[in-house]
Amino acid sequence: MSGSGHGKKAIAAAFLANLGIAIAKFIGFLITRSSSLLAESVHSLADTGNQGLLLLGDRRASRHADEQHPFGYSRERYWAFVVALVLFIGGAVFAIYEGVEKIRHPHEIESPAVAIAILVLGVGLEGFSFTTAMREAAPLRQGRSWFRFIRESRSPELPVVLLEDSGALVGLVIALAGVVLATTTEHPIFDGIGTLTIGLLLALIAVVLAVEMKSLLIGEAATTADTDAIRRALAADASVVGVIHLRTEHLGPDDVLVATKLAFRPKLTVAELAAAIDAAEVRVRAAVPAARLIYIEPDLQRSS
C-alpha cells in the first residue's frame, strides 16, 4: 500500500513544527545561555533539514524514467537520508561537545523561566507533529505493532517522522529536566548533563536511521504479504502450471520490480503463451499496484 500521500501531510506538519521550535529554542538560548536549549536548537534544526530533504526527495523521485535511468528515480527518496544522516551526526557531535564543555565549565542559566516556557511550548508543538504522524500512519499499519511497522515499511517518510518526533519529545523532556534540576539545585552541571544526553540521543537516532536506510538503499524484497499476493496472482490461471522462481525488489517505496519464471501448460501456441503472460501481468498489478515492472520468463515444469 502506498504511503506517499499520507506521508506528505505528516512531513509538512513536522517541518513547520520543527522550524518554529528551532527558532524559539535558539532565541531562548540567546536569552538564557542554556546549553540544553542550544543542543535542542540543533536537534530541531536537524529534524527540519531532514524533513525538507524528504519533501525534496519525494519530488525528485517522481521524475519519469529516461535512457540513463531506465528504472526511474524512485530511490531518490532513499538517497535523501544519506544527507539527513550527516545532519544528525553533525548535531550529535556538536551537542556532545557542548555538553562536555558545560560539565567541565558550568555556568548559571539566565532567565530559567524563559527556558522552561520555551521547552514546554516545544513539547506541545512536537506532540502535535507526533500525533499527526501517528494518525497518518494508522491506516498503513494494518494491525502491526509500531515497532514492526517501522522495521517493515518500505516507505521511509512516516517511520522516519515517527522516529524523529519521538526522539524530539524525549530530547525536550531531557532538556527540561536539565534546566529544572540546574535551577532548583543551583548546580548548572545538570544543564551540561542534559546537553550531553541529547547529543547521545541524536547519535542513537542516526544509528537507527542508518540501519534502516542501508537495507533500503541496497534493495529490499517486497513484503511477505505482497510476495504471497504476487505468487497467488501468477498461479491463478489454468494456463500456469506453477511458479518456478520469483524475485522481487523495491526500486522505491511504491515501485516494485518483479522477475519470475513460470511453468506454462505444454502445447500452448505462441499467441496463447503471449496472451497468458499478458494476463499474468494484469493479475499481478491488480493484486499489488506497486508492481510496475514485471518480467516473466516462460518455461516448462521439470521433475527434479
Short mmCIF file of C-alpha atoms in Angstrom, two decimals:
data_model
loop_
_atom_site.label_atom_id
_atom_site.label_comp_id
_atom_site.label_asym_id
_atom_site.label_seq_id
_atom_site.Cartn_x
_atom_site.Cartn_y
_atom_site.Cartn_z
CA MET A 1 0.00 0.00 0.00
CA SER A 2 1.31 3.39 -0.89
CA GLY A 3 2.08 5.74 1.91
CA SER A 4 3.27 8.68 -0.12
CA GLY A 5 0.09 10.76 0.08
CA HIS A 6 -0.26 10.15 3.81
CA GLY A 7 3.44 10.83 4.36
CA LYS A 8 3.48 14.27 2.76
CA LYS A 9 0.94 15.68 5.21
CA ALA A 10 2.86 14.30 8.19
CA ILE A 11 6.18 15.61 6.82
CA ALA A 12 4.74 19.07 6.19
CA ALA A 13 3.34 19.22 9.74
CA ALA A 14 6.66 18.05 11.19
CA PHE A 15 8.64 20.52 9.04
CA LEU A 16 6.59 23.53 10.15
CA ALA A 17 6.54 22.44 13.79
CA ASN A 18 10.29 21.84 13.94
CA LEU A 19 11.14 25.06 12.12
CA GLY A 20 9.11 27.07 14.64
CA ILE A 21 10.59 25.10 17.54
CA ALA A 22 14.16 25.58 16.28
CA ILE A 23 13.70 29.34 16.05
CA ALA A 24 12.07 29.54 19.50
CA LYS A 25 14.79 27.40 21.09
CA PHE A 26 17.62 29.42 19.58
CA ILE A 27 16.05 32.70 20.77
CA GLY A 28 15.69 31.07 24.18
CA PHE A 29 19.37 30.12 24.14
CA LEU A 30 20.38 33.70 23.34
CA ILE A 31 18.36 34.88 26.35
CA THR A 32 19.22 32.13 28.84
CA ARG A 33 22.62 30.84 27.61
CA SER A 34 21.37 27.32 28.41
CA SER A 35 23.44 24.69 26.60
CA SER A 36 20.48 22.29 26.72
CA LEU A 37 18.45 24.80 24.72
CA LEU A 38 21.31 25.19 22.26
CA ALA A 39 21.55 21.42 21.82
CA GLU A 40 17.80 21.21 21.32
CA SER A 41 18.02 24.03 18.75
CA VAL A 42 20.50 21.93 16.78
CA HIS A 43 18.27 18.87 17.25
CA SER A 44 15.23 20.69 15.83
CA LEU A 45 17.33 22.15 13.01
CA ALA A 46 18.49 18.64 12.05
CA ASP A 47 14.87 17.42 12.10
CA THR A 48 13.78 20.37 9.95
CA GLY A 49 16.56 19.75 7.44
CA ASN A 50 15.72 16.07 7.25
CA GLN A 51 12.04 16.73 6.61
CA GLY A 52 12.94 19.27 3.92
CA LEU A 53 15.09 16.60 2.29
CA LEU A 54 12.21 14.10 2.46
CA LEU A 55 9.97 16.53 0.55
CA LEU A 56 12.73 17.22 -1.98
CA GLY A 57 13.47 13.52 -2.41
CA ASP A 58 9.79 12.75 -2.99
CA ARG A 59 9.61 15.44 -5.68
CA ARG A 60 12.78 14.28 -7.46
CA ALA A 61 11.71 10.64 -7.27
CA SER A 62 8.58 11.43 -9.30
CA ARG A 63 10.63 12.09 -12.44
CA HIS A 64 9.99 9.72 -15.34
CA ALA A 65 12.47 7.07 -16.42
CA ASP A 66 14.93 8.06 -19.11
CA GLU A 67 17.71 6.46 -21.14
CA GLN A 68 20.30 6.89 -18.37
CA HIS A 69 17.94 5.71 -15.60
CA PRO A 70 15.63 3.18 -17.28
CA PHE A 71 14.14 2.04 -13.97
CA GLY A 72 13.27 5.59 -12.92
CA TYR A 73 14.32 7.75 -9.99
CA SER A 74 12.32 6.19 -7.15
CA ARG A 75 15.40 5.62 -5.00
CA GLU A 76 15.93 9.38 -4.74
CA ARG A 77 13.56 9.12 -1.77
CA TYR A 78 16.11 6.89 -0.03
CA TRP A 79 19.19 8.87 -1.08
CA ALA A 80 17.90 11.93 0.82
CA PHE A 81 18.59 10.04 4.05
CA VAL A 82 22.31 9.94 3.36
CA VAL A 83 22.38 13.73 3.65
CA ALA A 84 19.97 13.60 6.60
CA LEU A 85 22.35 11.28 8.47
CA VAL A 86 25.10 13.87 8.08
CA LEU A 87 22.82 16.42 9.75
CA PHE A 88 22.08 14.12 12.68
CA ILE A 89 25.68 13.04 13.15
CA GLY A 90 26.85 16.67 12.97
CA GLY A 91 24.21 17.67 15.51
CA ALA A 92 25.19 14.80 17.80
CA VAL A 93 28.89 15.72 17.71
CA PHE A 94 28.09 19.38 18.40
CA ALA A 95 25.75 18.59 21.30
CA ILE A 96 28.20 16.12 22.87
CA TYR A 97 30.99 18.68 22.62
CA GLU A 98 28.81 21.40 24.17
CA GLY A 99 27.70 19.04 26.94
CA VAL A 100 31.26 18.10 27.85
CA GLU A 101 32.30 21.77 27.85
CA LYS A 102 29.35 22.74 30.06
CA ILE A 103 30.16 19.92 32.50
CA ARG A 104 33.81 21.00 32.63
CA HIS A 105 33.00 24.73 32.85
CA PRO A 106 29.45 25.11 34.22
CA HIS A 107 27.76 28.49 34.36
CA GLU A 108 24.42 29.68 35.70
CA ILE A 109 21.33 29.68 33.46
CA GLU A 110 19.98 33.19 32.90
CA SER A 111 16.19 33.59 32.98
CA PRO A 112 15.38 29.90 33.59
CA ALA A 113 11.65 30.66 33.41
CA VAL A 114 12.09 31.62 29.75
CA ALA A 115 13.90 28.34 29.04
CA ILE A 116 11.20 26.30 30.77
CA ALA A 117 8.41 28.14 28.92
CA ILE A 118 10.06 27.54 25.53
CA LEU A 119 10.66 23.87 26.27
CA VAL A 120 7.05 23.37 27.38
CA LEU A 121 5.90 25.09 24.16
CA GLY A 122 8.21 22.77 22.25
CA VAL A 123 6.63 19.71 23.88
CA GLY A 124 3.22 20.94 22.74
CA LEU A 125 4.31 21.53 19.13
CA GLU A 126 6.22 18.25 18.91
CA GLY A 127 3.24 16.45 20.41
CA PHE A 128 1.05 17.90 17.62
CA SER A 129 3.53 16.73 14.98
CA PHE A 130 3.83 13.27 16.58
CA THR A 131 0.05 12.72 16.83
CA THR A 132 -0.34 13.86 13.20
CA ALA A 133 2.25 11.29 12.08
CA MET A 134 0.55 8.55 14.14
CA ARG A 135 -2.84 9.43 12.67
CA GLU A 136 -1.47 9.38 9.11
CA ALA A 137 0.37 6.09 9.69
CA ALA A 138 -2.58 4.29 11.31
CA PRO A 139 -4.25 3.17 8.03
CA LEU A 140 -0.92 1.84 6.74
CA ARG A 141 -0.01 -0.06 9.90
CA GLN A 142 -2.54 -2.82 9.14
CA GLY A 143 -2.66 -4.18 12.68
CA ARG A 144 1.12 -4.38 13.10
CA SER A 145 2.84 -3.03 16.19
CA TRP A 146 4.53 0.35 15.78
CA PHE A 147 7.92 -1.35 16.03
CA ARG A 148 7.06 -3.81 13.24
CA PHE A 149 5.63 -1.00 11.11
CA ILE A 150 8.88 0.99 11.37
CA ARG A 151 11.00 -2.12 10.69
CA GLU A 152 8.96 -3.48 7.76
CA SER A 153 7.75 -0.35 5.97
CA ARG A 154 9.29 0.21 2.53
CA SER A 155 8.03 3.79 2.52
CA PRO A 156 10.51 5.77 4.64
CA GLU A 157 8.64 9.00 5.31
CA LEU A 158 6.22 8.08 8.08
CA PRO A 159 8.55 5.76 10.03
CA VAL A 160 11.28 8.40 9.96
CA VAL A 161 8.94 11.18 11.08
CA LEU A 162 7.70 8.94 13.89
CA LEU A 163 11.29 8.23 14.97
CA GLU A 164 12.28 11.88 14.79
CA ASP A 165 9.24 13.16 16.65
CA SER A 166 9.51 10.58 19.40
CA GLY A 167 13.24 11.39 19.71
CA ALA A 168 12.44 15.10 19.78
CA LEU A 169 9.91 14.62 22.58
CA VAL A 170 12.45 12.62 24.60
CA GLY A 171 15.07 15.31 23.94
CA LEU A 172 12.73 18.06 25.13
CA VAL A 173 11.98 16.15 28.33
CA ILE A 174 15.72 15.68 28.91
CA ALA A 175 16.42 19.38 28.31
CA LEU A 176 13.54 20.38 30.59
CA ALA A 177 14.80 18.08 33.32
CA GLY A 178 18.32 19.50 32.95
CA VAL A 179 17.14 23.11 33.22
CA VAL A 180 14.80 22.42 36.17
CA LEU A 181 17.47 20.47 38.08
CA ALA A 182 20.12 23.11 37.37
CA THR A 183 17.76 25.82 38.65
CA THR A 184 16.35 24.08 41.72
CA THR A 185 19.65 22.60 42.91
CA GLU A 186 21.74 25.62 41.85
CA HIS A 187 24.16 23.19 40.18
CA PRO A 188 24.43 24.22 36.49
CA ILE A 189 26.27 20.99 35.73
CA PHE A 190 22.84 19.36 35.23
CA ASP A 191 22.34 21.60 32.19
CA GLY A 192 25.55 20.18 30.74
CA ILE A 193 24.48 16.61 31.54
CA GLY A 194 21.21 17.26 29.73
CA THR A 195 23.10 18.61 26.71
CA LEU A 196 25.40 15.58 26.63
CA THR A 197 22.42 13.21 26.86
CA ILE A 198 20.70 14.98 23.96
CA GLY A 199 23.86 14.51 21.89
CA LEU A 200 23.87 10.80 22.65
CA LEU A 201 20.17 10.65 21.73
CA LEU A 202 20.90 12.26 18.35
CA ALA A 203 23.67 9.74 17.76
CA LEU A 204 21.27 6.88 18.58
CA ILE A 205 18.67 8.22 16.11
CA ALA A 206 21.39 8.46 13.44
CA VAL A 207 22.37 4.82 14.04
CA VAL A 208 18.76 3.61 13.80
CA LEU A 209 18.21 5.58 10.57
CA ALA A 210 21.47 4.25 9.11
CA VAL A 211 20.49 0.64 9.81
CA GLU A 212 17.05 1.08 8.27
CA MET A 213 18.22 3.02 5.22
CA LYS A 214 21.16 0.73 4.45
CA SER A 215 18.80 -2.14 3.71
CA LEU A 216 16.55 0.03 1.52
CA LEU A 217 19.45 1.57 -0.41
CA ILE A 218 20.91 -1.86 -1.18
CA GLY A 219 17.49 -3.10 -2.27
CA GLU A 220 14.87 -5.00 -0.28
CA ALA A 221 12.38 -7.54 -1.49
CA ALA A 222 8.66 -6.83 -1.37
CA THR A 223 6.99 -7.55 1.95
CA THR A 224 5.97 -11.12 2.70
CA ALA A 225 2.30 -10.21 2.23
CA ASP A 226 2.95 -8.62 -1.18
CA THR A 227 5.18 -11.50 -2.30
CA ASP A 228 2.49 -14.03 -1.36
CA ALA A 229 -0.14 -11.95 -3.20
CA ILE A 230 2.07 -11.83 -6.32
CA ARG A 231 2.66 -15.57 -6.19
CA ARG A 232 -1.09 -16.27 -5.88
CA ALA A 233 -1.88 -13.89 -8.74
CA LEU A 234 0.69 -15.53 -11.02
CA ALA A 235 -0.69 -19.01 -10.41
CA ALA A 236 -4.37 -18.03 -10.60
CA ASP A 237 -4.93 -19.28 -14.17
CA ALA A 238 -5.26 -22.71 -15.70
CA SER A 239 -2.53 -21.94 -18.26
CA VAL A 240 0.06 -21.64 -15.44
CA VAL A 241 1.29 -24.97 -14.12
CA GLY A 242 3.48 -23.45 -11.38
CA VAL A 243 5.80 -20.67 -10.26
CA ILE A 244 9.35 -21.96 -10.72
CA HIS A 245 11.01 -18.99 -9.03
CA LEU A 246 10.09 -15.45 -8.05
CA ARG A 247 12.32 -12.47 -7.29
CA THR A 248 11.11 -9.04 -6.17
CA GLU A 249 12.89 -5.82 -5.28
CA HIS A 250 11.76 -2.37 -4.20
CA LEU A 251 13.15 0.21 -6.62
CA GLY A 252 11.37 2.76 -4.45
CA PRO A 253 8.68 2.77 -1.75
CA ASP A 254 5.87 2.48 -4.31
CA ASP A 255 7.78 0.83 -7.15
CA VAL A 256 8.37 -2.95 -7.12
CA LEU A 257 10.32 -4.92 -9.71
CA VAL A 258 9.02 -8.48 -10.27
CA ALA A 259 11.06 -11.10 -12.12
CA THR A 260 9.68 -14.62 -12.34
CA LYS A 261 9.95 -17.87 -14.27
CA LEU A 262 6.59 -19.54 -14.83
CA ALA A 263 5.81 -23.07 -15.98
CA PHE A 264 3.03 -22.92 -18.56
CA ARG A 265 0.92 -25.72 -19.96
CA PRO A 266 2.68 -27.57 -22.77
CA LYS A 267 1.50 -27.19 -26.35
CA LEU A 268 0.37 -23.56 -25.97
CA THR A 269 0.70 -21.68 -29.23
CA VAL A 270 2.88 -18.57 -29.35
CA ALA A 271 -0.21 -16.38 -29.39
CA GLU A 272 -1.74 -18.26 -26.44
CA LEU A 273 1.52 -18.03 -24.48
CA ALA A 274 1.80 -14.28 -25.12
CA ALA A 275 -1.81 -13.80 -24.02
CA ALA A 276 -1.19 -15.87 -20.86
CA ILE A 277 1.87 -13.75 -19.97
CA ASP A 278 -0.08 -10.52 -20.50
CA ALA A 279 -2.93 -11.83 -18.36
CA ALA A 280 -0.48 -12.77 -15.58
CA GLU A 281 0.92 -9.22 -15.57
CA VAL A 282 -2.59 -7.78 -15.29
CA ARG A 283 -3.39 -10.05 -12.33
CA VAL A 284 -0.16 -9.13 -10.51
CA ARG A 285 -0.73 -5.37 -10.93
CA ALA A 286 -4.31 -5.77 -9.69
CA ALA A 287 -3.07 -7.63 -6.60
CA VAL A 288 -0.06 -5.34 -5.91
CA PRO A 289 -0.38 -1.96 -7.70
CA ALA A 290 3.23 -1.08 -6.81
CA ALA A 291 4.42 -3.90 -9.12
CA ARG A 292 5.10 -1.65 -12.08
CA LEU A 293 7.94 -3.53 -13.75
CA ILE A 294 7.22 -7.20 -14.41
CA TYR A 295 9.42 -9.63 -16.31
CA ILE A 296 8.06 -13.12 -16.94
CA GLU A 297 10.15 -15.92 -18.44
CA PRO A 298 8.10 -18.90 -19.67
CA ASP A 299 9.38 -22.41 -19.10
CA LEU A 300 8.28 -25.99 -18.67
CA GLN A 301 7.91 -27.70 -15.32
CA ARG A 302 10.71 -30.23 -14.98
CA SER A 303 10.88 -33.01 -12.44
CA SER A 304 13.83 -32.71 -10.03
#
